[in-house]
Short mmCIF file of C-alpha atoms in Angstrom, two decimals:
data_model
loop_
_atom_site.label_atom_id
_atom_site.label_comp_id
_atom_site.label_asym_id
_atom_site.label_seq_id
_atom_site.Cartn_x
_atom_site.Cartn_y
_atom_site.Cartn_z
CA UNK A 1123 0.00 0.00 0.00
CA UNK A 1124 2.84 2.41 0.82
CA UNK A 1125 4.50 1.67 -2.54
CA UNK A 1126 1.23 2.35 -4.37
CA UNK A 1127 0.83 5.72 -2.71
CA UNK A 1128 4.36 6.69 -3.76
CA UNK A 1129 3.67 6.25 -7.53
CA UNK A 1130 4.69 9.46 -9.29
CA UNK A 1131 1.90 11.69 -10.55
CA UNK A 1132 2.91 11.30 -14.20
CA UNK A 1133 2.33 7.53 -14.02
CA UNK A 1134 -1.20 8.00 -12.65
CA UNK A 1135 -1.98 10.45 -15.44
CA UNK A 1136 -0.63 8.04 -18.05
CA UNK A 1137 -2.81 5.22 -16.71
CA UNK A 1138 -5.85 7.50 -16.82
CA UNK A 1139 -5.16 8.42 -20.45
CA UNK A 1140 -4.79 4.77 -21.44
CA UNK A 1141 -8.07 3.93 -19.71
CA UNK A 1142 -9.88 6.77 -21.53
CA UNK A 1143 -8.48 5.71 -24.91
CA UNK A 1144 -9.63 2.12 -24.40
CA UNK A 1145 -13.10 3.30 -23.48
CA UNK A 1146 -13.36 5.45 -26.61
CA UNK A 1147 -12.32 2.57 -28.83
CA UNK A 1148 -15.70 0.93 -28.33
CA UNK A 1149 -17.74 4.09 -29.01
CA UNK A 1150 -20.21 3.79 -31.91
CA UNK A 1151 -19.17 5.21 -35.26
CA UNK A 1152 -20.78 8.39 -36.51
CA UNK A 1153 -23.91 8.05 -38.66
CA UNK A 1154 -23.38 7.83 -42.42
CA UNK A 1155 -23.85 11.31 -43.91
CA UNK A 1156 -26.80 11.96 -46.20
CA UNK A 1157 -26.28 11.94 -49.99
CA UNK A 1158 -25.57 15.39 -51.35
CA UNK A 1159 -28.73 15.74 -53.47
CA UNK A 1160 -29.69 18.88 -55.41
CA UNK A 1161 -27.74 22.11 -54.75
CA UNK A 1162 -29.72 24.88 -53.04
CA UNK A 1163 -29.72 28.38 -54.53
CA UNK A 1164 -28.16 30.86 -52.11
CA UNK A 1165 -31.16 33.17 -52.09
CA UNK A 1166 -33.76 30.44 -51.55
CA UNK A 1167 -35.87 30.16 -48.46
CA UNK A 1168 -35.37 26.80 -46.73
CA UNK A 1169 -38.50 24.88 -45.76
CA UNK A 1170 -38.05 21.95 -43.35
CA UNK A 1171 -40.46 19.01 -43.13
CA UNK A 1172 -42.23 18.97 -39.76
CA UNK A 1173 -42.49 15.41 -38.34
CA UNK A 1174 -45.63 16.14 -36.34
CA UNK A 1175 -47.61 17.00 -39.48
CA UNK A 1176 -45.76 14.93 -42.10
CA UNK A 1177 -46.57 11.27 -42.72
CA UNK A 1178 -44.94 8.71 -45.01
CA UNK A 1179 -46.76 5.48 -45.81
CA UNK A 1180 -46.85 2.48 -48.10
CA UNK A 1181 -49.96 0.77 -49.46
CA UNK A 1182 -49.94 -2.78 -50.81
CA UNK A 1183 -52.74 -5.14 -51.71
CA UNK A 1184 -53.05 -8.69 -50.44
CA UNK A 1185 -55.64 -11.48 -50.30
CA UNK A 1186 -56.31 -12.16 -46.62
CA UNK A 1187 -58.55 -15.14 -45.82
CA UNK A 1188 -60.06 -14.96 -49.29
CA UNK A 1189 -60.82 -11.23 -49.16
CA UNK A 1190 -58.88 -8.36 -50.77
CA UNK A 1191 -57.20 -6.07 -48.27
CA UNK A 1192 -55.05 -2.97 -48.57
CA UNK A 1193 -52.22 -2.99 -46.05
CA UNK A 1194 -51.09 0.45 -44.92
CA UNK A 1195 -47.86 1.10 -43.06
CA UNK A 1196 -47.08 4.60 -41.86
CA UNK A 1197 -44.78 6.80 -39.79
CA UNK A 1198 -44.36 10.49 -39.03
CA UNK A 1199 -40.59 10.15 -38.63
CA UNK A 1200 -39.67 11.87 -41.90
CA UNK A 1201 -36.94 14.43 -42.45
CA UNK A 1202 -35.93 16.64 -45.35
CA UNK A 1203 -35.74 20.17 -46.72
CA UNK A 1204 -37.02 22.15 -49.71
CA UNK A 1205 -35.35 25.28 -51.10
CA UNK A 1206 -37.68 27.66 -52.92
CA UNK A 1207 -38.17 31.21 -54.18
CA UNK A 1208 -41.93 31.70 -54.24
CA UNK A 1209 -41.45 34.38 -56.90
CA UNK A 1210 -39.05 32.23 -58.96
CA UNK A 1211 -40.02 28.52 -58.86
CA UNK A 1212 -37.34 27.66 -61.44
CA UNK A 1213 -34.78 27.62 -58.62
CA UNK A 1214 -36.70 25.01 -56.59
CA UNK A 1215 -34.60 22.19 -55.17
CA UNK A 1216 -35.29 19.32 -52.78
CA UNK A 1217 -32.77 17.78 -50.43
CA UNK A 1218 -32.61 14.08 -49.50
CA UNK A 1219 -35.77 12.78 -47.82
CA UNK A 1220 -35.34 10.15 -45.11
CA UNK A 1221 -37.99 7.89 -43.59
CA UNK A 1222 -37.17 6.02 -40.39
CA UNK A 1223 -38.09 2.45 -41.38
CA UNK A 1224 -37.87 1.28 -37.75
CA UNK A 1225 -40.97 3.31 -36.93
CA UNK A 1226 -43.19 2.07 -39.78
CA UNK A 1227 -46.29 0.39 -38.36
CA UNK A 1228 -49.38 -1.35 -39.76
CA UNK A 1229 -52.48 -2.56 -37.94
CA UNK A 1230 -50.93 -5.94 -37.13
CA UNK A 1231 -48.06 -6.69 -34.76
CA UNK A 1232 -47.05 -9.94 -36.52
CA UNK A 1233 -46.84 -8.08 -39.84
CA UNK A 1234 -44.80 -5.31 -38.21
CA UNK A 1235 -42.25 -7.82 -36.95
CA UNK A 1236 -42.04 -9.43 -40.39
CA UNK A 1237 -41.45 -6.03 -41.98
CA UNK A 1238 -38.74 -5.22 -39.44
CA UNK A 1239 -36.87 -8.53 -39.44
CA UNK A 1240 -37.55 -10.18 -42.81
CA UNK A 1241 -38.58 -7.55 -45.37
CA UNK A 1242 -36.97 -4.16 -44.67
CA UNK A 1243 -34.37 -5.45 -42.18
CA UNK A 1244 -34.68 -2.11 -40.44
CA UNK A 1245 -32.48 -3.12 -37.51
CA UNK A 1246 -29.63 -2.96 -40.03
CA UNK A 1247 -31.00 -0.47 -42.59
CA UNK A 1248 -32.72 2.14 -40.46
CA UNK A 1249 -33.57 4.66 -43.17
CA UNK A 1250 -35.32 4.62 -46.52
CA UNK A 1251 -33.81 7.49 -48.50
CA UNK A 1252 -35.03 9.38 -51.55
CA UNK A 1253 -32.35 11.54 -53.14
CA UNK A 1254 -33.92 14.01 -55.60
CA UNK A 1255 -32.05 14.90 -58.79
CA UNK A 1256 -34.57 17.14 -60.61
CA UNK A 1257 -37.81 19.09 -60.13
CA UNK A 1258 -39.91 19.49 -63.28
CA UNK A 1259 -43.31 20.86 -64.25
CA UNK A 1260 -43.50 23.85 -61.91
CA UNK A 1261 -45.26 26.94 -63.30
CA UNK A 1262 -43.47 30.25 -63.84
CA UNK A 1263 -45.16 31.77 -60.78
CA UNK A 1264 -46.73 30.53 -57.56
CA UNK A 1265 -49.82 32.01 -55.97
CA UNK A 1266 -50.55 31.67 -52.26
CA UNK A 1267 -53.42 29.28 -51.69
CA UNK A 1268 -53.41 27.79 -55.19
CA UNK A 1269 -52.27 24.16 -55.67
CA UNK A 1270 -49.62 23.26 -58.21
CA UNK A 1271 -48.72 19.89 -59.72
CA UNK A 1272 -45.18 18.85 -60.65
CA UNK A 1273 -42.72 15.95 -60.53
CA UNK A 1274 -39.63 15.15 -58.52
CA UNK A 1275 -37.18 12.69 -60.06
CA UNK A 1276 -34.57 10.95 -57.95
CA UNK A 1277 -33.02 7.79 -56.54
CA UNK A 1278 -34.86 5.71 -53.96
CA UNK A 1279 -32.79 3.50 -51.67
CA UNK A 1280 -34.44 0.68 -49.72
CA UNK A 1281 -32.08 -1.49 -47.68
CA UNK A 1282 -28.99 -1.51 -49.93
CA UNK A 1283 -30.74 -1.32 -53.31
CA UNK A 1284 -31.31 1.90 -55.28
CA UNK A 1285 -33.65 2.53 -58.21
CA UNK A 1286 -34.73 5.71 -60.06
CA UNK A 1287 -38.30 6.82 -59.33
CA UNK A 1288 -40.54 9.80 -60.09
CA UNK A 1289 -42.87 11.25 -57.46
CA UNK A 1290 -46.00 13.10 -58.59
CA UNK A 1291 -46.51 16.05 -56.28
CA UNK A 1292 -49.43 18.33 -55.50
CA UNK A 1293 -48.46 21.23 -53.24
CA UNK A 1294 -50.05 24.40 -51.93
CA UNK A 1295 -48.03 27.40 -50.70
CA UNK A 1296 -50.23 28.50 -47.81
CA UNK A 1297 -47.98 31.43 -46.91
CA UNK A 1298 -44.41 32.65 -47.32
CA UNK A 1299 -43.36 30.24 -44.57
CA UNK A 1300 -45.63 27.19 -44.97
CA UNK A 1301 -46.16 24.65 -47.76
CA UNK A 1302 -48.42 21.58 -47.64
CA UNK A 1303 -48.91 18.79 -50.12
CA UNK A 1304 -48.74 15.14 -51.12
CA UNK A 1305 -46.16 13.20 -53.12
CA UNK A 1306 -46.79 9.69 -54.46
CA UNK A 1307 -45.20 7.06 -56.66
CA UNK A 1308 -45.64 3.36 -57.44
CA UNK A 1309 -42.78 0.86 -57.32
CA UNK A 1310 -42.27 -2.88 -57.79
CA UNK A 1311 -40.96 -4.33 -54.54
CA UNK A 1312 -39.03 -6.94 -56.53
CA UNK A 1313 -36.94 -4.17 -58.11
CA UNK A 1314 -35.44 -3.56 -54.66
CA UNK A 1315 -34.73 -7.23 -54.08
CA UNK A 1316 -37.26 -7.34 -51.24
CA UNK A 1317 -38.62 -10.70 -50.11
CA UNK A 1318 -42.14 -10.99 -48.70
CA UNK A 1319 -42.49 -14.19 -46.68
CA UNK A 1320 -45.62 -16.31 -46.74
CA UNK A 1321 -48.06 -15.85 -43.87
CA UNK A 1322 -51.00 -17.84 -42.57
CA UNK A 1323 -54.21 -16.76 -44.28
CA UNK A 1324 -52.48 -14.65 -46.94
CA UNK A 1325 -53.05 -16.12 -50.40
CA UNK A 1326 -51.11 -13.52 -52.34
CA UNK A 1327 -49.48 -10.09 -52.29
CA UNK A 1328 -49.46 -7.61 -55.15
CA UNK A 1329 -46.12 -6.88 -56.77
CA UNK A 1330 -46.71 -3.10 -56.76
CA UNK A 1331 -46.44 -0.78 -53.76
CA UNK A 1332 -47.79 2.76 -53.56
CA UNK A 1333 -45.57 5.17 -51.64
CA UNK A 1334 -47.07 8.43 -50.34
CA UNK A 1335 -45.92 11.37 -48.26
CA UNK A 1336 -48.36 13.91 -46.90
CA UNK A 1337 -46.11 16.78 -45.93
CA UNK A 1338 -45.97 20.13 -44.22
CA UNK A 1339 -42.80 22.16 -44.70
CA UNK A 1340 -42.12 25.32 -42.72
CA UNK A 1341 -39.52 28.06 -42.99
CA UNK A 1342 -38.23 30.37 -40.31
CA UNK A 1343 -40.14 33.64 -39.99
#
């Protein structure tokens, strides 16, 4: 005990540094950064999707116990940004949109577990990401309160597979700081190498999936 108390201060400091370094070695790695997406014009106003009033969902048809059924999975854990000049829509750009696949839920717990562990593998691939590359079809001017229809082209990544898709969008600029709307597209789940396991009572599942986002985007005052 007397020898231990006589250890020089520099040795105690060295031991503390070694201990700290070993502890940091097991720290989780930083999250993978988002894809770059479309560049934002410097003068654009930035509108951010609000999770509380934004919902992403999928719709797929199946035959359950001999009857057709539309399965709906949804979540409000959606993130993304839009850059826009209301007086010059030609500069519009959309950043990467991410949906937290771990929070997608249907009306059935068994189906939710199958989606998590056997279809989307969301414990490994937490996010579904849409990376826009172009916005087309916007009019020359936007009027507050009037809906507009346009398209957003980009790359959709589900698990580790990416395919080009086009979302049809209807949006309404409600004010200088608030935009609401819906975006939708239809995909083939086989194009993303997804596997849908058989389930008791389910005679078949459609090959197409409708993807929708009802969104509210707000900018700082």
